[in-house]
């Protein structure tokens, strides 16, 4: 059995004014990975490449050990995809959409679909266009889950959803990986979604991977330190990933708090870096290092 | 098994789990041979990462508190009474060390601390 549900190596995609450069990461089976980064970082591009919706210039993508281009058909039946703004025939009823979609998958579980529909409170007789955004998302999720996908890929599934359904969705994702053979990749810019259930976090910035690490490791090695101007003396600088200056103190982001700790000036404050801290710092302050 | 996770605690989550499970094993609330939830189950129940719960279980196993039987599950390990006593002693020692540190910060001397302890012991009798 292949160890990874998804493995990406040296991925490259060029657009006018944007290049996804040398993106590599791996998602082990039985785990959840959050793909984060500010808007325009390349999250959706990576997802489109995984789904083979656009062409890559270089690199390799395998899902359960099989190349996504060479084995496209077999792989697609194992991937469940939920788009940020689900789109189906607007005038079709949910029942008819499901009936049209089901035969496309090898492993459609009608019983599971019906139980998800009743659990989510979805009206099968209603037209797709009459649904709220949250309901559209639930419907799309029900379709993805019902074909028993082994790899669930979700593009910004929580944006525009209320906190109650966001929590419900996250619980469902962690429920899914009770089966060690399955895995979840979801992109988001709502970083609080990741602080709970995600096992791995892959952080994209301007088309490049900043890190792809177990969440616990990030929390143990990345930190924000605050101190006076002495923080910027020469020997500490190499340990900073980003720096922000305020009139009263300097704050800096480090990815090596263990080494930095011993060398900090007296009175310096160390704080855990949340994913949001890292995202904001990298965006604003990276240029100053 | 009872585990309460605090997201605002500065302690890592895996440590919060190991500390609470150890305390329950030492106090006997979790009996020898009792089955613990699987790593995945616990992660789902607590809404935390699988990797975090795995690390907590690994740590507990390394310190001899639990045993994982491949394919069967995780159990509270049979505790050697002497070892258990030592572990309990260690907890008392740690708490006393904390008290001593606090006392030093406040300039409370050795005699005063000993006197305080004597009073506390007498209260219980």
Coordinates of C-alpha atoms in Angstrom, one line a residue, chain B:
Chain B
X1 CA -11.0 8.5 30.3
X2 CA -11.5 12.2 30.8
X3 CA -9.5 14.7 28.8
X4 CA -10.0 18.5 28.7
X5 CA -8.1 20.4 26.1
X6 CA -7.5 24.1 26.6
X7 CA -6.7 26.0 23.4
X8 CA -5.4 29.0 25.3
X9 CA -3.0 27.0 27.5
X10 CA 0.7 27.6 26.7
X11 CA 1.3 23.9 27.1
X12 CA 1.3 21.8 23.9
X13 CA -1.9 19.8 23.4
X14 CA -0.1 16.4 23.5
X15 CA 1.3 17.4 26.9
X16 CA -2.1 18.3 28.2
X17 CA -3.3 14.8 27.2
X18 CA -0.4 12.9 28.7
X19 CA -0.6 14.8 31.9
X20 CA -4.3 14.1 32.4
X21 CA -4.1 10.5 31.4
X22 CA -1.1 9.9 33.7
X23 CA -2.9 11.5 36.6
X24 CA -5.9 9.2 36.1
X25 CA -3.8 6.1 35.9
X26 CA -1.9 7.0 39.0
X27 CA -5.1 7.8 40.9
X28 CA -6.6 4.6 39.8
X29 CA -9.5 6.3 37.9
X30 CA -8.2 4.4 34.9
X31 CA -7.8 0.8 35.9
X32 CA -5.1 -1.6 34.7
X33 CA -6.2 -3.3 31.5
X34 CA -8.9 -0.7 30.7
X35 CA -9.2 0.0 27.0
X36 CA -8.4 3.5 25.8
X37 CA -10.0 5.1 22.7
X38 CA -8.0 4.6 19.5
X39 CA -5.7 7.4 18.3
X40 CA -8.1 8.4 15.5
X41 CA -11.2 8.1 17.7
X42 CA -9.7 10.4 20.4
X43 CA -8.5 12.9 17.8
X44 CA -12.0 13.0 16.4
X45 CA -13.6 13.3 19.8
X46 CA -11.3 16.1 20.9
X47 CA -11.3 17.7 17.4
X48 CA -7.5 17.8 17.3
X49 CA -4.8 16.4 15.0
X50 CA -4.2 12.7 14.7
X51 CA -0.5 13.4 14.9
X52 CA -1.0 15.1 18.2
X53 CA -2.9 12.2 19.8
X54 CA -0.4 9.8 18.3
X55 CA 2.4 11.7 20.0
X56 CA 0.6 11.7 23.3
X57 CA 0.0 7.9 23.1
X58 CA 3.7 7.3 22.1
X59 CA 4.9 9.3 25.1
X60 CA 2.5 7.4 27.5
X61 CA 3.7 4.1 26.0
X62 CA 7.4 5.0 26.3
X63 CA 6.9 5.9 30.0
X64 CA 5.1 2.6 30.6
X65 CA 1.6 3.9 31.3
X66 CA -0.1 2.2 28.4
X67 CA 0.4 -0.7 26.0
X68 CA -0.7 -0.9 22.4
X69 CA -1.4 -4.3 21.1
X70 CA -1.1 -4.2 17.3
X71 CA -4.5 -4.4 15.7
X72 CA -6.3 -4.8 19.0
X73 CA -6.1 -1.5 20.7
X74 CA -4.6 0.5 23.5
X75 CA -4.8 -0.5 27.2
X76 CA -3.7 0.9 30.5
X77 CA -0.5 -1.0 31.3
X78 CA -0.1 -3.2 34.3
X79 CA 1.5 -1.0 36.8
X80 CA 4.4 -2.2 38.9
X81 CA 3.4 -1.1 42.5
X82 CA 7.0 0.1 43.3
X83 CA 7.2 2.0 40.0
X84 CA 3.8 3.5 40.6
X85 CA 4.9 4.7 44.1
X86 CA 8.0 6.2 42.6
X87 CA 5.9 8.0 40.0
X88 CA 3.6 9.4 42.7
X89 CA 6.6 10.5 44.7
X90 CA 7.9 12.3 41.7
X91 CA 4.7 14.2 41.4
X92 CA 4.9 15.2 45.1
X93 CA 8.5 16.2 44.6
X94 CA 7.6 18.4 41.6
X95 CA 4.9 20.2 43.4
X96 CA 7.1 20.8 46.4
X97 CA 9.8 22.1 44.1
X98 CA 7.3 24.5 42.7
X99 CA 6.3 25.7 46.2
X100 CA 10.0 26.2 47.1
X101 CA 10.6 28.2 44.0
X102 CA 7.6 30.5 44.8
X103 CA 8.8 30.7 48.4
X104 CA 12.3 31.8 47.3
X105 CA 10.8 34.5 45.1
X106 CA 9.0 35.9 48.1
X107 CA 12.0 35.5 50.4
X108 CA 10.3 32.9 52.6
X109 CA 13.0 30.8 54.3
X110 CA 13.5 27.1 54.9
X111 CA 12.3 27.2 58.5
X112 CA 9.1 28.9 57.6
X113 CA 8.4 26.4 54.8
X114 CA 8.9 23.5 57.1
X115 CA 6.7 25.1 59.7
X116 CA 4.0 25.6 57.0
X117 CA 4.2 21.9 56.0
X118 CA 3.9 20.8 59.6
X119 CA 0.8 22.9 60.0
X120 CA -0.7 21.5 56.9
X121 CA 0.0 17.9 58.0
X122 CA -1.6 18.7 61.4
X123 CA -4.7 20.1 59.8
X124 CA -5.4 16.8 58.2
X125 CA -5.1 14.8 61.4

